[in-house]
PDB file of C-alpha atoms and ligand atoms in Angstrom:
ATOM      1  CA  MET A   1     109.364  96.546 100.113  1.00  0.00           C
ATOM      2  CA  LYS A   2     108.039  96.443  96.847  1.00  0.00           C
ATOM      3  CA  ILE A   3     104.249  94.054  97.171  1.00  0.00           C
ATOM      4  CA  ILE A   4     102.547  93.827  94.173  1.00  0.00           C
ATOM      5  CA  LEU A   5      99.091  92.645  94.498  1.00  0.00           C
ATOM      6  CA  LEU A   6      96.916  90.577  91.942  1.00  0.00           C
ATOM      7  CA  GLY A   7      93.830  89.515  91.650  1.00  0.00           C
ATOM      8  CA  PRO A   8      90.207  90.076  89.744  1.00  0.00           C
ATOM      9  CA  PRO A   9      88.923  93.057  89.587  1.00  0.00           C
ATOM     10  CA  GLY A  10      86.535  93.207  93.379  1.00  0.00           C
ATOM     11  CA  ALA A  11      89.171  91.043  95.295  1.00  0.00           C
ATOM     12  CA  GLY A  12      89.905  94.141  97.271  1.00  0.00           C
ATOM     13  CA  LYS A  13      93.327  95.190  95.837  1.00  0.00           C
ATOM     14  CA  GLY A  14      92.523  99.273  96.484  1.00  0.00           C
ATOM     15  CA  THR A  15      90.904  98.011 100.032  1.00  0.00           C
ATOM     16  CA  GLN A  16      94.271  96.228 100.977  1.00  0.00           C
ATOM     17  CA  ALA A  17      96.849  98.392  99.217  1.00  0.00           C
ATOM     18  CA  VAL A  18      95.294 101.164 101.015  1.00  0.00           C
ATOM     19  CA  ASN A  19      95.696 100.114 104.425  1.00  0.00           C
ATOM     20  CA  LEU A  20      99.364  98.263 104.003  1.00  0.00           C
ATOM     21  CA  ALA A  21     100.518 101.524 102.597  1.00  0.00           C
ATOM     22  CA  GLN A  22      99.424 103.031 105.672  1.00  0.00           C
ATOM     23  CA  LYS A  23     100.791 100.202 108.233  1.00  0.00           C
ATOM     24  CA  LEU A  24     104.066  99.490 106.254  1.00  0.00           C
ATOM     25  CA  LYS A  25     104.795 103.324 105.515  1.00  0.00           C
ATOM     26  CA  LEU A  26     104.874 102.527 101.673  1.00  0.00           C
ATOM     27  CA  ALA A  27     103.752 104.354  98.008  1.00  0.00           C
ATOM     28  CA  HIS A  28     100.881 103.139  96.986  1.00  0.00           C
ATOM     29  CA  ILE A  29     100.776 102.880  93.220  1.00  0.00           C
ATOM     30  CA  SER A  30      97.685 102.382  91.875  1.00  0.00           C
ATOM     31  CA  THR A  31      97.468 102.128  87.732  1.00  0.00           C
ATOM     32  CA  GLY A  32      93.490 102.022  87.620  1.00  0.00           C
ATOM     33  CA  ASP A  33      94.004 105.936  90.452  1.00  0.00           C
ATOM     34  CA  LEU A  34      96.604 107.285  87.810  1.00  0.00           C
ATOM     35  CA  LEU A  35      94.642 106.362  84.698  1.00  0.00           C
ATOM     36  CA  ARG A  36      91.554 107.692  86.241  1.00  0.00           C
ATOM     37  CA  GLN A  37      93.251 110.966  87.089  1.00  0.00           C
ATOM     38  CA  ASN A  38      94.523 111.434  83.679  1.00  0.00           C
ATOM     39  CA  VAL A  39      91.413 111.143  82.067  1.00  0.00           C
ATOM     40  CA  SER A  40      89.463 113.572  84.937  1.00  0.00           C
ATOM     41  CA  GLY A  41      92.780 116.140  84.089  1.00  0.00           C
ATOM     42  CA  GLY A  42      91.682 115.772  80.745  1.00  0.00           C
ATOM     43  CA  THR A  43      95.947 115.068  79.676  1.00  0.00           C
ATOM     44  CA  ASP A  44      97.020 113.838  75.802  1.00  0.00           C
ATOM     45  CA  LEU A  45      97.250 109.962  78.469  1.00  0.00           C
ATOM     46  CA  GLY A  46      93.920 110.191  79.541  1.00  0.00           C
ATOM     47  CA  LYS A  47      91.944 111.037  76.508  1.00  0.00           C
ATOM     48  CA  GLN A  48      93.943 108.017  74.710  1.00  0.00           C
ATOM     49  CA  ALA A  49      93.223 105.855  77.593  1.00  0.00           C
ATOM     50  CA  LYS A  50      89.494 106.680  78.072  1.00  0.00           C
ATOM     51  CA  SER A  51      87.855 104.622  75.936  1.00  0.00           C
ATOM     52  CA  TYR A  52      89.334 101.516  76.507  1.00  0.00           C
ATOM     53  CA  MET A  53      88.534 102.038  80.284  1.00  0.00           C
ATOM     54  CA  GLU A  54      84.854 102.707  79.489  1.00  0.00           C
ATOM     55  CA  LYS A  55      84.784  99.206  77.997  1.00  0.00           C
ATOM     56  CA  GLY A  56      86.764  97.250  80.440  1.00  0.00           C
ATOM     57  CA  ALA A  57      89.514  96.744  77.714  1.00  0.00           C
ATOM     58  CA  LEU A  58      93.199  97.215  79.273  1.00  0.00           C
ATOM     59  CA  VAL A  59      94.843 100.326  78.027  1.00  0.00           C
ATOM     60  CA  PRO A  60      97.928  99.326  75.894  1.00  0.00           C
ATOM     61  CA  ASP A  61     100.905  98.498  77.996  1.00  0.00           C
ATOM     62  CA  ASP A  62     103.629 100.888  76.215  1.00  0.00           C
ATOM     63  CA  LEU A  63     100.812 103.435  77.484  1.00  0.00           C
ATOM     64  CA  VAL A  64     100.594 102.431  81.456  1.00  0.00           C
ATOM     65  CA  THR A  65     104.139 100.974  81.636  1.00  0.00           C
ATOM     66  CA  GLN A  66     105.575 104.797  80.608  1.00  0.00           C
ATOM     67  CA  MET A  67     103.002 106.145  83.232  1.00  0.00           C
ATOM     68  CA  LEU A  68     104.134 104.122  85.968  1.00  0.00           C
ATOM     69  CA  GLN A  69     108.243 104.476  85.150  1.00  0.00           C
ATOM     70  CA  ARG A  70     107.439 108.095  85.675  1.00  0.00           C
ATOM     71  CA  ARG A  71     105.399 107.268  88.898  1.00  0.00           C
ATOM     72  CA  ILE A  72     108.023 104.893  90.143  1.00  0.00           C
ATOM     73  CA  GLN A  73     111.254 107.428  89.891  1.00  0.00           C
ATOM     74  CA  ALA A  74     109.617 109.867  92.256  1.00  0.00           C
ATOM     75  CA  GLN A  75     111.073 110.495  95.869  1.00  0.00           C
ATOM     76  CA  ASP A  76     107.989 109.320  98.066  1.00  0.00           C
ATOM     77  CA  VAL A  77     108.358 105.807  96.193  1.00  0.00           C
ATOM     78  CA  LYS A  78     111.799 105.428  97.107  1.00  0.00           C
ATOM     79  CA  LYS A  79     110.625 104.001 100.687  1.00  0.00           C
ATOM     80  CA  GLY A  80     109.274 101.217  98.638  1.00  0.00           C
ATOM     81  CA  PHE A  81     105.615 100.338  96.850  1.00  0.00           C
ATOM     82  CA  ILE A  82     102.648  98.349  96.924  1.00  0.00           C
ATOM     83  CA  LEU A  83     101.566  98.196  93.554  1.00  0.00           C
ATOM     84  CA  ASP A  84      97.693  97.574  92.877  1.00  0.00           C
ATOM     85  CA  GLY A  85      96.786  96.957  89.324  1.00  0.00           C
ATOM     86  CA  TYR A  86      99.813  96.112  87.599  1.00  0.00           C
ATOM     87  CA  PRO A  87     100.898  93.859  85.914  1.00  0.00           C
ATOM     88  CA  ARG A  88      97.819  92.676  84.160  1.00  0.00           C
ATOM     89  CA  ASN A  89     100.015  90.716  81.812  1.00  0.00           C
ATOM     90  CA  ILE A  90     103.103  89.104  81.319  1.00  0.00           C
ATOM     91  CA  ALA A  91     104.606  91.549  78.896  1.00  0.00           C
ATOM     92  CA  GLN A  92     103.804  94.160  81.601  1.00  0.00           C
ATOM     93  CA  ALA A  93     105.296  92.112  84.641  1.00  0.00           C
ATOM     94  CA  LYS A  94     108.633  91.602  82.106  1.00  0.00           C
ATOM     95  CA  ALA A  95     108.619  95.196  81.908  1.00  0.00           C
ATOM     96  CA  LEU A  96     108.394  96.233  85.363  1.00  0.00           C
ATOM     97  CA  ASP A  97     111.178  93.550  86.372  1.00  0.00           C
ATOM     98  CA  ALA A  98     113.515  95.966  83.651  1.00  0.00           C
ATOM     99  CA  MET A  99     112.409  98.727  84.984  1.00  0.00           C
ATOM    100  CA  LEU A 100     113.481  97.783  88.484  1.00  0.00           C
ATOM    101  CA  LYS A 101     116.336  96.123  87.365  1.00  0.00           C
ATOM    102  CA  GLN A 102     117.683  99.328  85.947  1.00  0.00           C
ATOM    103  CA  GLU A 103     117.725 100.820  90.006  1.00  0.00           C
ATOM    104  CA  ASN A 104     119.449  96.944  90.929  1.00  0.00           C
ATOM    105  CA  ALA A 105     116.082  96.381  92.687  1.00  0.00           C
ATOM    106  CA  ALA A 106     113.059  93.693  92.552  1.00  0.00           C
ATOM    107  CA  ILE A 107     110.311  92.892  93.820  1.00  0.00           C
ATOM    108  CA  ASP A 108     110.010  91.386  97.191  1.00  0.00           C
ATOM    109  CA  PHE A 109     106.773  89.254  96.323  1.00  0.00           C
ATOM    110  CA  ALA A 110     103.573  89.382  95.005  1.00  0.00           C
ATOM    111  CA  VAL A 111     100.134  88.617  96.358  1.00  0.00           C
ATOM    112  CA  TYR A 112      97.064  86.829  95.040  1.00  0.00           C
ATOM    113  CA  LEU A 113      93.876  87.644  96.135  1.00  0.00           C
ATOM    114  CA  GLU A 114      91.561  85.217  94.964  1.00  0.00           C
ATOM    115  CA  ALA A 115      87.767  86.057  95.056  1.00  0.00           C
ATOM    116  CA  SER A 116      84.600  84.163  93.949  1.00  0.00           C
ATOM    117  CA  GLU A 117      82.308  85.782  91.226  1.00  0.00           C
ATOM    118  CA  PRO A 118      79.308  86.285  93.487  1.00  0.00           C
ATOM    119  CA  VAL A 119      81.441  88.179  95.899  1.00  0.00           C
ATOM    120  CA  ILE A 120      83.127  89.989  93.332  1.00  0.00           C
ATOM    121  CA  ILE A 121      79.945  90.943  92.012  1.00  0.00           C
ATOM    122  CA  GLN A 122      78.413  92.516  94.502  1.00  0.00           C
ATOM    123  CA  ARG A 123      81.507  94.031  95.921  1.00  0.00           C
ATOM    124  CA  LEU A 124      82.007  96.242  92.673  1.00  0.00           C
ATOM    125  CA  THR A 125      78.332  96.776  91.969  1.00  0.00           C
ATOM    126  CA  GLY A 126      77.946  98.348  95.952  1.00  0.00           C
ATOM    127  CA  ARG A 127      81.700 100.021  95.698  1.00  0.00           C
ATOM    128  CA  LEU A 128      82.032 104.030  96.247  1.00  0.00           C
ATOM    129  CA  VAL A 129      85.382 105.454  95.930  1.00  0.00           C
ATOM    130  CA  CYS A 130      86.818 108.493  97.716  1.00  0.00           C
ATOM    131  CA  LYS A 131      87.877 111.104  94.842  1.00  0.00           C
ATOM    132  CA  ASN A 132      90.209 112.662  97.036  1.00  0.00           C
ATOM    133  CA  CYS A 133      92.177 110.129  98.862  1.00  0.00           C
ATOM    134  CA  GLY A 134      91.178 106.582  97.098  1.00  0.00           C
ATOM    135  CA  ALA A 135      89.772 104.553  99.848  1.00  0.00           C
ATOM    136  CA  ASN A 136      87.189 102.231  99.075  1.00  0.00           C
ATOM    137  CA  PHE A 137      83.506 101.912 100.784  1.00  0.00           C
ATOM    138  CA  HIS A 138      80.292  99.678 100.063  1.00  0.00           C
ATOM    139  CA  ARG A 139      77.021 100.795  99.843  1.00  0.00           C
ATOM    140  CA  LYS A 140      75.932  97.392 102.607  1.00  0.00           C
ATOM    141  CA  ASN A 141      79.488  96.512 103.844  1.00  0.00           C
ATOM    142  CA  MET A 142      81.183  99.218 104.764  1.00  0.00           C
ATOM    143  CA  PRO A 143      78.764 101.944 104.708  1.00  0.00           C
ATOM    144  CA  PRO A 144      80.431 105.499 105.038  1.00  0.00           C
ATOM    145  CA  ARG A 145      79.353 107.221 108.242  1.00  0.00           C
ATOM    146  CA  VAL A 146      78.050 110.666 107.077  1.00  0.00           C
ATOM    147  CA  GLU A 147      76.327 109.180 103.488  1.00  0.00           C
ATOM    148  CA  MET A 148      78.467 109.890 100.376  1.00  0.00           C
ATOM    149  CA  MET A 149      81.551 111.232 102.695  1.00  0.00           C
ATOM    150  CA  CYS A 150      84.781 109.908 103.244  1.00  0.00           C
ATOM    151  CA  ASP A 151      85.356 108.926 107.000  1.00  0.00           C
ATOM    152  CA  LYS A 152      89.408 109.493 106.253  1.00  0.00           C
ATOM    153  CA  CYS A 153      89.330 112.606 104.484  1.00  0.00           C
ATOM    154  CA  GLY A 154      85.890 114.210 104.280  1.00  0.00           C
ATOM    155  CA  GLY A 155      86.485 113.643 100.778  1.00  0.00           C
ATOM    156  CA  THR A 156      83.444 113.437  97.958  1.00  0.00           C
ATOM    157  CA  LEU A 157      82.212 109.530  97.405  1.00  0.00           C
ATOM    158  CA  TYR A 158      81.428 108.763  93.984  1.00  0.00           C
ATOM    159  CA  GLN A 159      80.460 105.239  92.335  1.00  0.00           C
ATOM    160  CA  ARG A 160      83.295 104.362  89.303  1.00  0.00           C
ATOM    161  CA  THR A 161      81.338 104.415  85.616  1.00  0.00           C
ATOM    162  CA  ASP A 162      83.159 101.175  84.765  1.00  0.00           C
ATOM    163  CA  ASP A 163      81.416  99.493  88.062  1.00  0.00           C
ATOM    164  CA  ASN A 164      78.426  98.322  85.999  1.00  0.00           C
ATOM    165  CA  GLU A 165      77.410  94.618  85.490  1.00  0.00           C
ATOM    166  CA  ALA A 166      77.891  94.686  81.704  1.00  0.00           C
ATOM    167  CA  THR A 167      81.312  96.275  82.288  1.00  0.00           C
ATOM    168  CA  ILE A 168      82.188  94.141  85.085  1.00  0.00           C
ATOM    169  CA  LYS A 169      81.916  91.109  82.984  1.00  0.00           C
ATOM    170  CA  THR A 170      84.163  92.322  80.529  1.00  0.00           C
ATOM    171  CA  ARG A 171      86.762  93.265  82.519  1.00  0.00           C
ATOM    172  CA  LEU A 172      85.984  89.565  84.335  1.00  0.00           C
ATOM    173  CA  GLU A 173      86.659  88.153  80.890  1.00  0.00           C
ATOM    174  CA  VAL A 174      90.467  90.106  80.547  1.00  0.00           C
ATOM    175  CA  TYR A 175      91.061  89.369  83.340  1.00  0.00           C
ATOM    176  CA  ARG A 176      90.760  85.458  83.228  1.00  0.00           C
ATOM    177  CA  LYS A 177      92.317  85.435  80.110  1.00  0.00           C
ATOM    178  CA  GLU A 178      96.062  86.505  81.830  1.00  0.00           C
ATOM    179  CA  VAL A 179      96.028  85.722  84.845  1.00  0.00           C
ATOM    180  CA  SER A 180      97.289  82.147  84.731  1.00  0.00           C
ATOM    181  CA  ALA A 181     100.396  83.123  83.145  1.00  0.00           C
ATOM    182  CA  LEU A 182     100.816  85.689  84.956  1.00  0.00           C
ATOM    183  CA  LEU A 183     100.817  83.436  88.500  1.00  0.00           C
ATOM    184  CA  GLN A 184     103.122  81.020  86.714  1.00  0.00           C
ATOM    185  CA  TYR A 185     105.200  84.016  86.166  1.00  0.00           C
ATOM    186  CA  TYR A 186     105.607  84.837  89.623  1.00  0.00           C
ATOM    187  CA  GLU A 187     105.308  81.297  90.754  1.00  0.00           C
ATOM    188  CA  ALA A 188     108.770  80.402  88.927  1.00  0.00           C
ATOM    189  CA  LYS A 189     110.259  82.889  90.627  1.00  0.00           C
ATOM    190  CA  ARG A 190     108.997  81.924  93.816  1.00  0.00           C
ATOM    191  CA  GLN A 191     107.546  85.123  94.578  1.00  0.00           C
ATOM    192  CA  LEU A 192     103.822  84.052  94.776  1.00  0.00           C
ATOM    193  CA  HIS A 193     101.529  84.232  97.800  1.00  0.00           C
ATOM    194  CA  ARG A 194      98.064  83.135  97.742  1.00  0.00           C
ATOM    195  CA  LEU A 195      94.789  84.601  99.579  1.00  0.00           C
ATOM    196  CA  ASN A 196      91.452  83.926 100.134  1.00  0.00           C
ATOM    197  CA  ALA A 197      90.202  87.507  99.373  1.00  0.00           C
ATOM    198  CA  ASP A 198      86.009  86.175 100.081  1.00  0.00           C
ATOM    199  CA  GLU A 199      87.408  86.313 103.413  1.00  0.00           C
ATOM    200  CA  ASP A 200      86.921  89.635 105.720  1.00  0.00           C
ATOM    201  CA  ALA A 201      89.540  92.397 104.753  1.00  0.00           C
ATOM    202  CA  ASP A 202      91.123  92.765 108.024  1.00  0.00           C
ATOM    203  CA  ALA A 203      92.204  88.905 108.430  1.00  0.00           C
ATOM    204  CA  VAL A 204      93.661  89.424 104.595  1.00  0.00           C
ATOM    205  CA  LEU A 205      95.464  92.705 105.755  1.00  0.00           C
ATOM    206  CA  ASN A 206      96.791  91.336 108.648  1.00  0.00           C
ATOM    207  CA  GLU A 207      98.160  87.963 106.945  1.00  0.00           C
ATOM    208  CA  ILE A 208      99.894  90.016 104.054  1.00  0.00           C
ATOM    209  CA  ILE A 209     101.887  92.116 107.068  1.00  0.00           C
ATOM    210  CA  ARG A 210     102.703  88.849 108.600  1.00  0.00           C
ATOM    211  CA  LEU A 211     104.143  87.951 104.697  1.00  0.00           C
ATOM    212  CA  ALA A 212     105.877  91.530 104.633  1.00  0.00           C
ATOM    213  CA  ALA A 213     107.048  90.763 108.361  1.00  0.00           C
ATOM    214  CA  LYS A 214     108.724  87.531 106.885  1.00  0.00           C
ATOM    215  CA  ALA A 215     110.259  88.765 103.726  1.00  0.00           C
TER     216      ALA A 215
HETATM  217  P1  LIG B 301      91.428  99.435  88.151  1.00  0.00           P
HETATM  218  O1  LIG B 301      91.131 100.255  89.134  1.00  0.00           O
HETATM  219  O2  LIG B 301      92.690  98.738  88.374  1.00  0.00           O
HETATM  220  O3  LIG B 301      90.283  98.629  88.142  1.00  0.00           O
HETATM  221  O4  LIG B 301      91.753  99.321  86.794  1.00  0.00           O
HETATM  222  C1  LIG B 301      90.362 100.393  86.110  1.00  0.00           C
HETATM  223  C2  LIG B 301      90.799 100.420  84.469  1.00  0.00           C
HETATM  224  O5  LIG B 301      91.828 101.025  84.196  1.00  0.00           O
HETATM  225  C3  LIG B 301      90.966  99.036  84.071  1.00  0.00           C
HETATM  226  O6  LIG B 301      89.547  98.526  83.475  1.00  0.00           O
HETATM  227  C4  LIG B 301      92.138  99.316  82.653  1.00  0.00           C
HETATM  228  O7  LIG B 301      90.876  99.931  81.594  1.00  0.00           O
HETATM  229  C5  LIG B 301      92.599 100.467  82.967  1.00  0.00           C
HETATM  230  N1  LIG B 301      94.202  99.817  83.489  1.00  0.00           N
HETATM  231  C6  LIG B 301      94.173  99.588  85.121  1.00  0.00           C
HETATM  232  N2  LIG B 301      95.542  99.232  84.955  1.00  0.00           N
HETATM  233  C7  LIG B 301      95.721  98.795  84.087  1.00  0.00           C
HETATM  234  C8  LIG B 301      96.921  98.381  83.608  1.00  0.00           C
HETATM  235  N3  LIG B 301      97.849  98.097  83.932  1.00  0.00           N
HETATM  236  N4  LIG B 301      97.007  97.961  82.013  1.00  0.00           N
HETATM  237  C9  LIG B 301      96.128  98.172  81.107  1.00  0.00           C
HETATM  238  N5  LIG B 301      94.970  98.893  81.539  1.00  0.00           N
HETATM  239  C10 LIG B 301      94.901  98.882  82.808  1.00  0.00           C
END
């Protein structure tokens, strides 16, 4: 099973992806997480990506696509994946299709998580992320049981440097510029399902699991 999660920053793609991967026994691939690992590891890719990420701009397609291609070939991805944060534009959507076609595969469906702007801002400015397992928490909506410690793995929580109001604005602008073409792309292939992501995370999760069972 290969599922894509689309939606603005703050729609809950990360939260849904972590839970879905666990429930459906699929690999969770987050291009944002992979890039952040490269930045903190000081790799060449990380050095090239850092300035784009700090501004909230997209990292160039070829860098992200090569990174994803390597990740998709790993053994744990053979059983399928939940893709979170890719594709961000049509060029990436086409690159993904081409990548999968080489293995006679294709995505099963894409989910578009729609969220309203006040909800997005509130979620992102309070978001806390586990350094170790990538699980998301929220200072108010979903505080960890122990302050700044992950409930799932005991890792340390941190606030992403791009989760500040100015960078969030840029990320939303970048997202808005690309989203309609991306939605049309998957709609034309009859692979798109739209869900209201302002709703409670468990309701959204159950709906995606229902879609996966039908796919
Ligand atoms: P995310 O964790 O998905 O919010 O991504 C954080 C940042 O990583 C984005 O603001 C971009 O700078 C970069 N990024 C993540 N995924 C992609 C992608 N598919 N294409 C280009 N840049 C990306």
